[in-house]
Amino acid sequence: MKFNTKTIHGGQKHEEATGSVMPPIFQTSTFAQSSPGVHKGYEYSRAANPTRTALEDAFAAIENGTRGFAFSSGLSAVDCVLRLLNPGDEVVTGDDLYGGTYRMFTRLFSKYGLKFTFVDMNSVENVTEAITDKTKLVWLETPTNPLMKIADIAGITAAVKAVNSEIMVAVDNTFATPYLQRPLDLGADIVMHSATKYLGGHSDLVMGALMVKDAELAEELHFIQFAGGAVAGPMDSFLALRGVKTLHLRMQRHCENGKAVAAYLVKHPKVAEVYYPGLESHPNHEIAKNQMDDFGGMVSFRLKDESQQAAFTFLENTKVFTLAESLGGVESLVNHPSTMTHASIPEPERLKIGITDSLIRLSVGVEDIEDLLGDLEAALAK
């Protein structure tokens, strides 16, 4: 199947008992058995639930994986991957990460003996030079949140595997979605999503996802998911599956609007810098062109007035862009990373990588582009 068809039909089948086109919401915790251990494939909903199974099959299909897993949040999906490791293991990761991922790495798992090395993943060499004989995982985020850095997935994966084929490579594909890039096809072992964002697409659920190809790795992840218990519920699974079915339509408009917003901001006299991989001025634009089918709907920019007050004035005066955390819904959102999504990163670390008070992140929605540009113009005028 081509991608647009796969979002609707990939991994799906009609419900057997009634022929229902959409899988029902199996709002049940347990399932009847005819004899101990004799059942119809389901025992207890933490292990598996038919609605969640339908979603997980769709997740696997759109990332060209063999298994998909739906979690209660994006961070619980990250947590599951880290539980593959043991005390003393090392992780190489990017210096520009979602704040919640950084917080989990540094404040939760560091105290259990994992070591995290943060590098600028604009360069493949920066990654390989950080690898030691204790490195077990390389964690990529591309495009990054919020500076829109691009990591060369195929290049990094090949280089890492050349050093040690046993090192796992995981990619947070939340910003791009499988509509734009498919890391498993580029050699990665694990793909992670905050399905709260573009996969769900309507700002009405919280969910995480993992997708893999390797059967043995899939079984390990399923055991951790089952034993840890951070599973997505049937109602949220139903909503996410509905979201996946329109992913291709929404992403097309997100990309169109994102490019138009980035082009507008580049020319605005009050804007100092725009971060968007679709711009030829982006330092890794060529890599983005090679590994992405388009450039997405996330745009960050920096005001020339570097004061926090200038940023707050802008943020308080948008009308179509809603000031809120999160991203990836049909509605446009505006965010101040240093005080909102990335506040958990210590200020010296934020400033070192460029998350300053004048940095603003936009999640460009699917509204009429004239309304979005007019809203930005009015807020910048303030």
mmCIF file of C-alpha atoms in Angstrom, residues 47-322:
data_model
loop_
_atom_site.group_PDB
_atom_site.id
_atom_site.type_symbol
_atom_site.label_atom_id
_atom_site.label_comp_id
_atom_site.label_asym_id
_atom_site.label_seq_id
_atom_site.Cartn_x
_atom_site.Cartn_y
_atom_site.Cartn_z
ATOM 1 C CA ALA A 47 -1.551 -7.274 28.298
ATOM 2 C CA ALA A 48 -3.727 -6.589 25.245
ATOM 3 C CA ASN A 49 -7.067 -5.050 24.340
ATOM 4 C CA PRO A 50 -8.705 -5.401 20.892
ATOM 5 C CA THR A 51 -9.095 -1.643 20.416
ATOM 6 C CA ARG A 52 -5.485 -1.031 21.374
ATOM 7 C CA THR A 53 -4.362 -3.913 19.142
ATOM 8 C CA ALA A 54 -6.054 -2.283 16.149
ATOM 9 C CA LEU A 55 -4.217 0.963 16.886
ATOM 10 C CA GLU A 56 -0.884 -0.763 17.442
ATOM 11 C CA ASP A 57 -1.250 -2.585 14.119
ATOM 12 C CA ALA A 58 -1.871 0.784 12.456
ATOM 13 C CA PHE A 59 1.186 2.256 14.198
ATOM 14 C CA ALA A 60 3.350 -0.575 12.858
ATOM 15 C CA ALA A 61 1.975 -0.169 9.339
ATOM 16 C CA ILE A 62 2.585 3.564 8.951
ATOM 17 C CA GLU A 63 6.219 3.283 10.135
ATOM 18 C CA ASN A 64 6.861 0.137 8.037
ATOM 19 C CA GLY A 65 7.449 -1.848 11.220
ATOM 20 C CA THR A 66 6.255 -5.279 12.280
ATOM 21 C CA ARG A 67 5.067 -4.360 15.795
ATOM 22 C CA GLY A 68 3.626 -1.224 17.320
ATOM 23 C CA PHE A 69 2.953 -0.359 20.970
ATOM 24 C CA ALA A 70 0.604 2.259 22.410
ATOM 25 C CA PHE A 71 1.460 3.790 25.793
ATOM 26 C CA SER A 72 -0.318 6.086 28.215
ATOM 27 C CA SER A 73 2.009 8.988 27.279
ATOM 28 C CA GLY A 74 5.000 9.788 25.119
ATOM 29 C CA LEU A 75 7.271 9.799 28.146
ATOM 30 C CA SER A 76 6.093 6.333 29.179
ATOM 31 C CA ALA A 77 7.199 5.146 25.725
ATOM 32 C CA VAL A 78 10.646 6.714 26.316
ATOM 33 C CA ASP A 79 10.695 5.080 29.761
ATOM 34 C CA CYS A 80 10.047 1.683 28.165
ATOM 35 C CA VAL A 81 13.047 2.024 25.862
ATOM 36 C CA LEU A 82 15.366 3.028 28.715
ATOM 37 C CA ARG A 83 14.259 -0.040 30.694
ATOM 38 C CA LEU A 84 15.992 -2.154 28.048
ATOM 39 C CA LEU A 85 19.272 -0.924 29.588
ATOM 40 C CA ASN A 86 21.193 -1.855 32.743
ATOM 41 C CA PRO A 87 23.052 0.193 35.368
ATOM 42 C CA GLY A 88 26.390 1.305 33.950
ATOM 43 C CA ASP A 89 25.148 1.517 30.368
ATOM 44 C CA GLU A 90 25.676 4.742 28.459
ATOM 45 C CA VAL A 91 23.396 6.690 26.104
ATOM 46 C CA VAL A 92 24.499 9.208 23.475
ATOM 47 C CA THR A 93 21.804 11.747 22.707
ATOM 48 C CA GLY A 94 21.238 15.217 21.269
ATOM 49 C CA ASP A 95 21.891 18.507 23.024
ATOM 50 C CA ASP A 96 18.488 19.863 21.902
ATOM 51 C CA LEU A 97 15.755 17.622 23.314
ATOM 52 C CA TYR A 98 12.175 17.958 24.427
ATOM 53 C CA GLY A 99 12.343 19.155 28.039
ATOM 54 C CA GLY A 100 10.467 16.149 29.396
ATOM 55 C CA THR A 101 12.922 13.746 27.763
ATOM 56 C CA TYR A 102 15.862 15.694 29.175
ATOM 57 C CA ARG A 103 14.230 15.657 32.620
ATOM 58 C CA MET A 104 13.674 11.883 32.453
ATOM 59 C CA PHE A 105 17.247 11.242 31.362
ATOM 60 C CA THR A 106 18.928 13.493 33.935
ATOM 61 C CA ARG A 107 16.648 13.343 36.965
ATOM 62 C CA LEU A 108 15.164 9.850 36.830
ATOM 63 C CA PHE A 109 17.434 7.382 35.068
ATOM 64 C CA SER A 110 20.801 8.957 35.926
ATOM 65 C CA LYS A 111 20.305 7.969 39.564
ATOM 66 C CA TYR A 112 19.845 4.344 38.487
ATOM 67 C CA GLY A 113 23.300 4.211 36.942
ATOM 68 C CA LEU A 114 22.699 5.222 33.338
ATOM 69 C CA LYS A 115 25.071 7.806 31.894
ATOM 70 C CA PHE A 116 23.881 10.306 29.259
ATOM 71 C CA THR A 117 26.202 12.185 26.913
ATOM 72 C CA PHE A 118 24.671 15.165 25.097
ATOM 73 C CA VAL A 119 26.172 16.153 21.739
ATOM 74 C CA ASP A 120 25.295 18.352 18.782
ATOM 75 C CA MET A 121 23.882 15.832 16.324
ATOM 76 C CA ASN A 122 24.277 18.162 13.353
ATOM 77 C CA SER A 123 27.484 16.191 12.849
ATOM 78 C CA VAL A 124 27.779 12.402 12.542
ATOM 79 C CA GLU A 125 31.311 12.594 13.947
ATOM 80 C CA ASN A 126 30.066 14.195 17.165
ATOM 81 C CA VAL A 127 27.991 11.071 17.771
ATOM 82 C CA THR A 128 30.632 8.464 16.983
ATOM 83 C CA GLU A 129 33.295 10.299 19.008
ATOM 84 C CA ALA A 130 31.041 10.079 22.081
ATOM 85 C CA ILE A 131 30.638 6.297 21.834
ATOM 86 C CA THR A 132 32.453 4.171 24.410
ATOM 87 C CA ASP A 133 32.509 0.446 25.062
ATOM 88 C CA LYS A 134 29.606 1.021 27.479
ATOM 89 C CA THR A 135 27.347 2.767 24.964
ATOM 90 C CA LYS A 136 24.166 0.757 24.413
ATOM 91 C CA LEU A 137 21.772 3.339 22.937
ATOM 92 C CA VAL A 138 21.868 6.360 20.656
ATOM 93 C CA TRP A 139 18.751 8.515 21.024
ATOM 94 C CA LEU A 140 17.943 10.903 18.159
ATOM 95 C CA GLU A 141 15.316 13.599 17.912
ATOM 96 C CA THR A 142 14.911 15.073 14.431
ATOM 97 C CA PRO A 143 13.709 17.713 13.793
ATOM 98 C CA THR A 144 14.539 18.739 17.345
ATOM 99 C CA ASN A 145 12.343 20.534 19.821
ATOM 100 C CA PRO A 146 12.505 23.554 19.748
ATOM 101 C CA LEU A 147 15.504 24.534 17.567
ATOM 102 C CA MET A 148 14.546 22.371 14.583
ATOM 103 C CA LYS A 149 17.998 20.791 14.244
ATOM 104 C CA ILE A 150 18.245 17.951 11.729
ATOM 105 C CA ALA A 151 20.165 14.752 12.467
ATOM 106 C CA ASP A 152 21.223 12.516 9.573
ATOM 107 C CA ILE A 153 19.361 9.343 10.559
ATOM 108 C CA ALA A 154 20.890 7.056 7.933
ATOM 109 C CA GLY A 155 24.370 8.529 8.338
ATOM 110 C CA ILE A 156 24.378 8.343 12.130
ATOM 111 C CA THR A 157 22.873 4.848 12.179
ATOM 112 C CA ALA A 158 25.399 3.486 9.691
ATOM 113 C CA ALA A 159 28.302 5.084 11.563
ATOM 114 C CA VAL A 160 27.091 3.813 14.941
ATOM 115 C CA LYS A 161 26.556 0.277 13.651
ATOM 116 C CA ALA A 162 30.033 0.339 12.082
ATOM 117 C CA VAL A 163 31.483 1.024 15.538
ATOM 118 C CA ASN A 164 29.294 -1.562 17.289
ATOM 119 C CA SER A 165 26.359 -3.304 15.621
ATOM 120 C CA GLU A 166 24.836 -4.076 19.030
ATOM 121 C CA ILE A 167 24.181 -0.406 19.865
ATOM 122 C CA MET A 168 20.504 0.393 19.436
ATOM 123 C CA VAL A 169 19.430 3.527 17.589
ATOM 124 C CA ALA A 170 16.096 5.071 18.580
ATOM 125 C CA VAL A 171 14.489 8.057 16.862
ATOM 126 C CA ASP A 172 11.864 10.405 18.269
ATOM 127 C CA ASN A 173 9.855 11.001 15.089
ATOM 128 C CA THR A 174 7.147 13.162 16.702
ATOM 129 C CA PHE A 175 7.782 16.397 14.765
ATOM 130 C CA ALA A 176 8.159 14.765 11.358
ATOM 131 C CA THR A 177 5.643 11.890 11.597
ATOM 132 C CA PRO A 178 5.879 8.922 9.205
ATOM 133 C CA TYR A 179 4.215 11.105 6.580
ATOM 134 C CA LEU A 180 7.551 12.912 6.230
ATOM 135 C CA GLN A 181 10.207 10.393 7.320
ATOM 136 C CA ARG A 182 10.370 6.720 8.297
ATOM 137 C CA PRO A 183 13.420 6.058 10.483
ATOM 138 C CA LEU A 184 13.091 2.249 10.446
ATOM 139 C CA ASP A 185 13.652 2.361 6.684
ATOM 140 C CA LEU A 186 16.778 4.442 7.333
ATOM 141 C CA GLY A 187 18.266 1.796 9.636
ATOM 142 C CA ALA A 188 16.978 2.775 13.086
ATOM 143 C CA ASP A 189 15.938 0.038 15.520
ATOM 144 C CA ILE A 190 13.143 1.876 17.354
ATOM 145 C CA VAL A 191 10.834 4.746 16.436
ATOM 146 C CA MET A 192 9.115 6.698 19.201
ATOM 147 C CA HIS A 193 6.225 9.172 18.987
ATOM 148 C CA SER A 194 4.351 11.358 21.351
ATOM 149 C CA ALA A 195 1.086 10.270 19.732
ATOM 150 C CA THR A 196 -0.537 13.093 21.687
ATOM 151 C CA LYS A 197 0.714 15.284 18.857
ATOM 152 C CA TYR A 198 0.314 14.685 15.121
ATOM 153 C CA LEU A 199 -0.751 11.027 15.220
ATOM 154 C CA GLY A 200 -3.760 11.852 17.405
ATOM 155 C CA GLY A 201 -3.947 15.239 15.774
ATOM 156 C CA HIS A 202 -6.861 16.815 17.646
ATOM 157 C CA SER A 203 -5.474 17.764 21.093
ATOM 158 C CA ASP A 204 -7.891 15.404 22.811
ATOM 159 C CA LEU A 205 -5.674 12.595 24.136
ATOM 160 C CA VAL A 206 -2.302 11.849 25.735
ATOM 161 C CA MET A 207 -0.438 8.847 24.303
ATOM 162 C CA GLY A 208 2.939 7.460 23.301
ATOM 163 C CA ALA A 209 3.984 5.002 20.613
ATOM 164 C CA LEU A 210 6.889 2.716 19.769
ATOM 165 C CA MET A 211 7.403 0.921 16.464
ATOM 166 C CA VAL A 212 10.032 -1.730 15.627
ATOM 167 C CA LYS A 213 10.910 -4.316 12.987
ATOM 168 C CA ASP A 214 12.957 -6.852 14.960
ATOM 169 C CA ALA A 215 10.807 -9.615 16.508
ATOM 170 C CA GLU A 216 13.086 -10.248 19.494
ATOM 171 C CA LEU A 217 13.246 -6.552 20.361
ATOM 172 C CA ALA A 218 9.460 -6.359 20.019
ATOM 173 C CA GLU A 219 9.024 -9.130 22.574
ATOM 174 C CA GLU A 220 11.335 -7.365 25.027
ATOM 175 C CA LEU A 221 9.391 -4.117 24.665
ATOM 176 C CA HIS A 222 6.060 -5.888 25.036
ATOM 177 C CA PHE A 223 7.219 -7.536 28.268
ATOM 178 C CA ILE A 224 8.316 -4.156 29.681
ATOM 179 C CA GLN A 225 5.024 -2.586 28.611
ATOM 180 C CA PHE A 226 3.037 -5.419 30.197
ATOM 181 C CA ALA A 227 5.126 -5.539 33.396
ATOM 182 C CA GLY A 228 5.318 -1.751 33.747
ATOM 183 C CA GLY A 229 1.661 -1.226 32.947
ATOM 184 C CA ALA A 230 1.780 2.166 31.192
ATOM 185 C CA VAL A 231 -0.675 1.181 28.461
ATOM 186 C CA ALA A 232 -3.116 3.290 26.459
ATOM 187 C CA GLY A 233 -6.771 2.820 27.347
ATOM 188 C CA PRO A 234 -9.403 1.684 24.826
ATOM 189 C CA MET A 235 -11.120 5.066 24.454
ATOM 190 C CA ASP A 236 -7.850 6.890 23.784
ATOM 191 C CA SER A 237 -6.846 4.090 21.396
ATOM 192 C CA PHE A 238 -10.084 4.595 19.468
ATOM 193 C CA LEU A 239 -9.457 8.348 19.227
ATOM 194 C CA ALA A 240 -5.843 7.887 18.129
ATOM 195 C CA LEU A 241 -6.832 5.398 15.430
ATOM 196 C CA ARG A 242 -9.356 7.912 14.138
ATOM 197 C CA GLY A 243 -6.560 10.500 14.080
ATOM 198 C CA VAL A 244 -4.149 8.253 12.173
ATOM 199 C CA LYS A 245 -6.710 7.851 9.386
ATOM 200 C CA THR A 246 -6.474 11.556 8.502
ATOM 201 C CA LEU A 247 -2.751 12.007 9.182
ATOM 202 C CA HIS A 248 -1.847 12.395 5.519
ATOM 203 C CA LEU A 249 -4.521 15.018 4.892
ATOM 204 C CA ARG A 250 -3.620 17.067 7.940
ATOM 205 C CA MET A 251 0.134 16.875 7.382
ATOM 206 C CA GLN A 252 -0.214 18.144 3.825
ATOM 207 C CA ARG A 253 -1.839 21.336 5.103
ATOM 208 C CA HIS A 254 0.526 21.614 8.105
ATOM 209 C CA CYS A 255 3.440 21.556 5.650
ATOM 210 C CA GLU A 256 1.873 24.113 3.298
ATOM 211 C CA ASN A 257 1.119 26.502 6.144
ATOM 212 C CA GLY A 258 4.461 25.901 7.868
ATOM 213 C CA LYS A 259 6.398 26.902 4.744
ATOM 214 C CA ALA A 260 4.291 30.026 4.289
ATOM 215 C CA VAL A 261 4.741 31.089 7.928
ATOM 216 C CA ALA A 262 8.507 30.499 7.798
ATOM 217 C CA ALA A 263 8.803 32.522 4.566
ATOM 218 C CA TYR A 264 6.802 35.370 6.121
ATOM 219 C CA LEU A 265 8.863 35.460 9.322
ATOM 220 C CA VAL A 266 12.200 35.454 7.471
ATOM 221 C CA LYS A 267 11.283 38.785 5.878
ATOM 222 C CA HIS A 268 9.824 40.435 8.980
ATOM 223 C CA PRO A 269 11.922 43.326 10.342
ATOM 224 C CA LYS A 270 11.283 42.390 14.003
ATOM 225 C CA VAL A 271 12.438 38.772 13.590
ATOM 226 C CA ALA A 272 16.125 37.972 14.091
ATOM 227 C CA GLU A 273 16.247 34.307 13.082
ATOM 228 C CA VAL A 274 13.885 31.588 11.850
ATOM 229 C CA TYR A 275 14.376 27.864 12.486
ATOM 230 C CA TYR A 276 12.690 25.714 9.835
ATOM 231 C CA PRO A 277 14.323 22.836 7.904
ATOM 232 C CA GLY A 278 12.569 23.869 4.691
ATOM 233 C CA LEU A 279 14.593 27.083 4.492
ATOM 234 C CA GLU A 280 17.710 26.910 2.328
ATOM 235 C CA SER A 281 19.490 28.846 5.086
ATOM 236 C CA HIS A 282 18.992 25.940 7.514
ATOM 237 C CA PRO A 283 22.446 24.412 8.156
ATOM 238 C CA ASN A 284 21.199 20.857 7.452
ATOM 239 C CA HIS A 285 18.645 21.724 4.780
ATOM 240 C CA GLU A 286 20.161 19.252 2.307
ATOM 241 C CA ILE A 287 19.970 16.382 4.802
ATOM 242 C CA ALA A 288 16.363 17.307 5.543
ATOM 243 C CA LYS A 289 15.622 17.238 1.794
ATOM 244 C CA ASN A 290 17.140 13.763 1.512
ATOM 245 C CA GLN A 291 15.424 12.087 4.461
ATOM 246 C CA MET A 292 12.117 13.998 4.623
ATOM 247 C CA ASP A 293 9.348 14.170 2.015
ATOM 248 C CA ASP A 294 8.425 17.692 3.185
ATOM 249 C CA PHE A 295 9.307 19.923 6.126
ATOM 250 C CA GLY A 296 6.381 19.887 8.544
ATOM 251 C CA GLY A 297 4.405 22.465 10.471
ATOM 252 C CA MET A 298 6.768 23.337 13.325
ATOM 253 C CA VAL A 299 8.499 26.728 13.108
ATOM 254 C CA SER A 300 10.611 28.456 15.756
ATOM 255 C CA PHE A 301 11.890 32.023 15.595
ATOM 256 C CA ARG A 302 13.804 34.554 17.643
ATOM 257 C CA LEU A 303 12.798 38.186 18.073
ATOM 258 C CA LYS A 304 15.357 40.957 17.546
ATOM 259 C CA ASP A 305 14.233 42.405 20.882
ATOM 260 C CA GLU A 306 15.831 39.834 23.185
ATOM 261 C CA SER A 307 13.882 40.768 26.313
ATOM 262 C CA GLN A 308 11.425 38.360 27.883
ATOM 263 C CA GLN A 309 8.863 41.171 27.971
ATOM 264 C CA ALA A 310 8.919 41.505 24.183
ATOM 265 C CA ALA A 311 8.283 37.781 23.813
ATOM 266 C CA PHE A 312 5.493 37.876 26.396
ATOM 267 C CA THR A 313 3.857 40.830 24.628
ATOM 268 C CA PHE A 314 3.811 38.864 21.388
ATOM 269 C CA LEU A 315 2.520 35.722 23.125
ATOM 270 C CA GLU A 316 -0.264 37.610 24.896
ATOM 271 C CA ASN A 317 -1.544 39.204 21.692
ATOM 272 C CA THR A 318 -2.093 36.326 19.286
ATOM 273 C CA LYS A 319 -5.737 35.481 18.645
ATOM 274 C CA VAL A 320 -5.707 32.562 16.181
ATOM 275 C CA PHE A 321 -2.513 31.054 17.621
ATOM 276 C CA THR A 322 -3.426 29.818 21.108
#
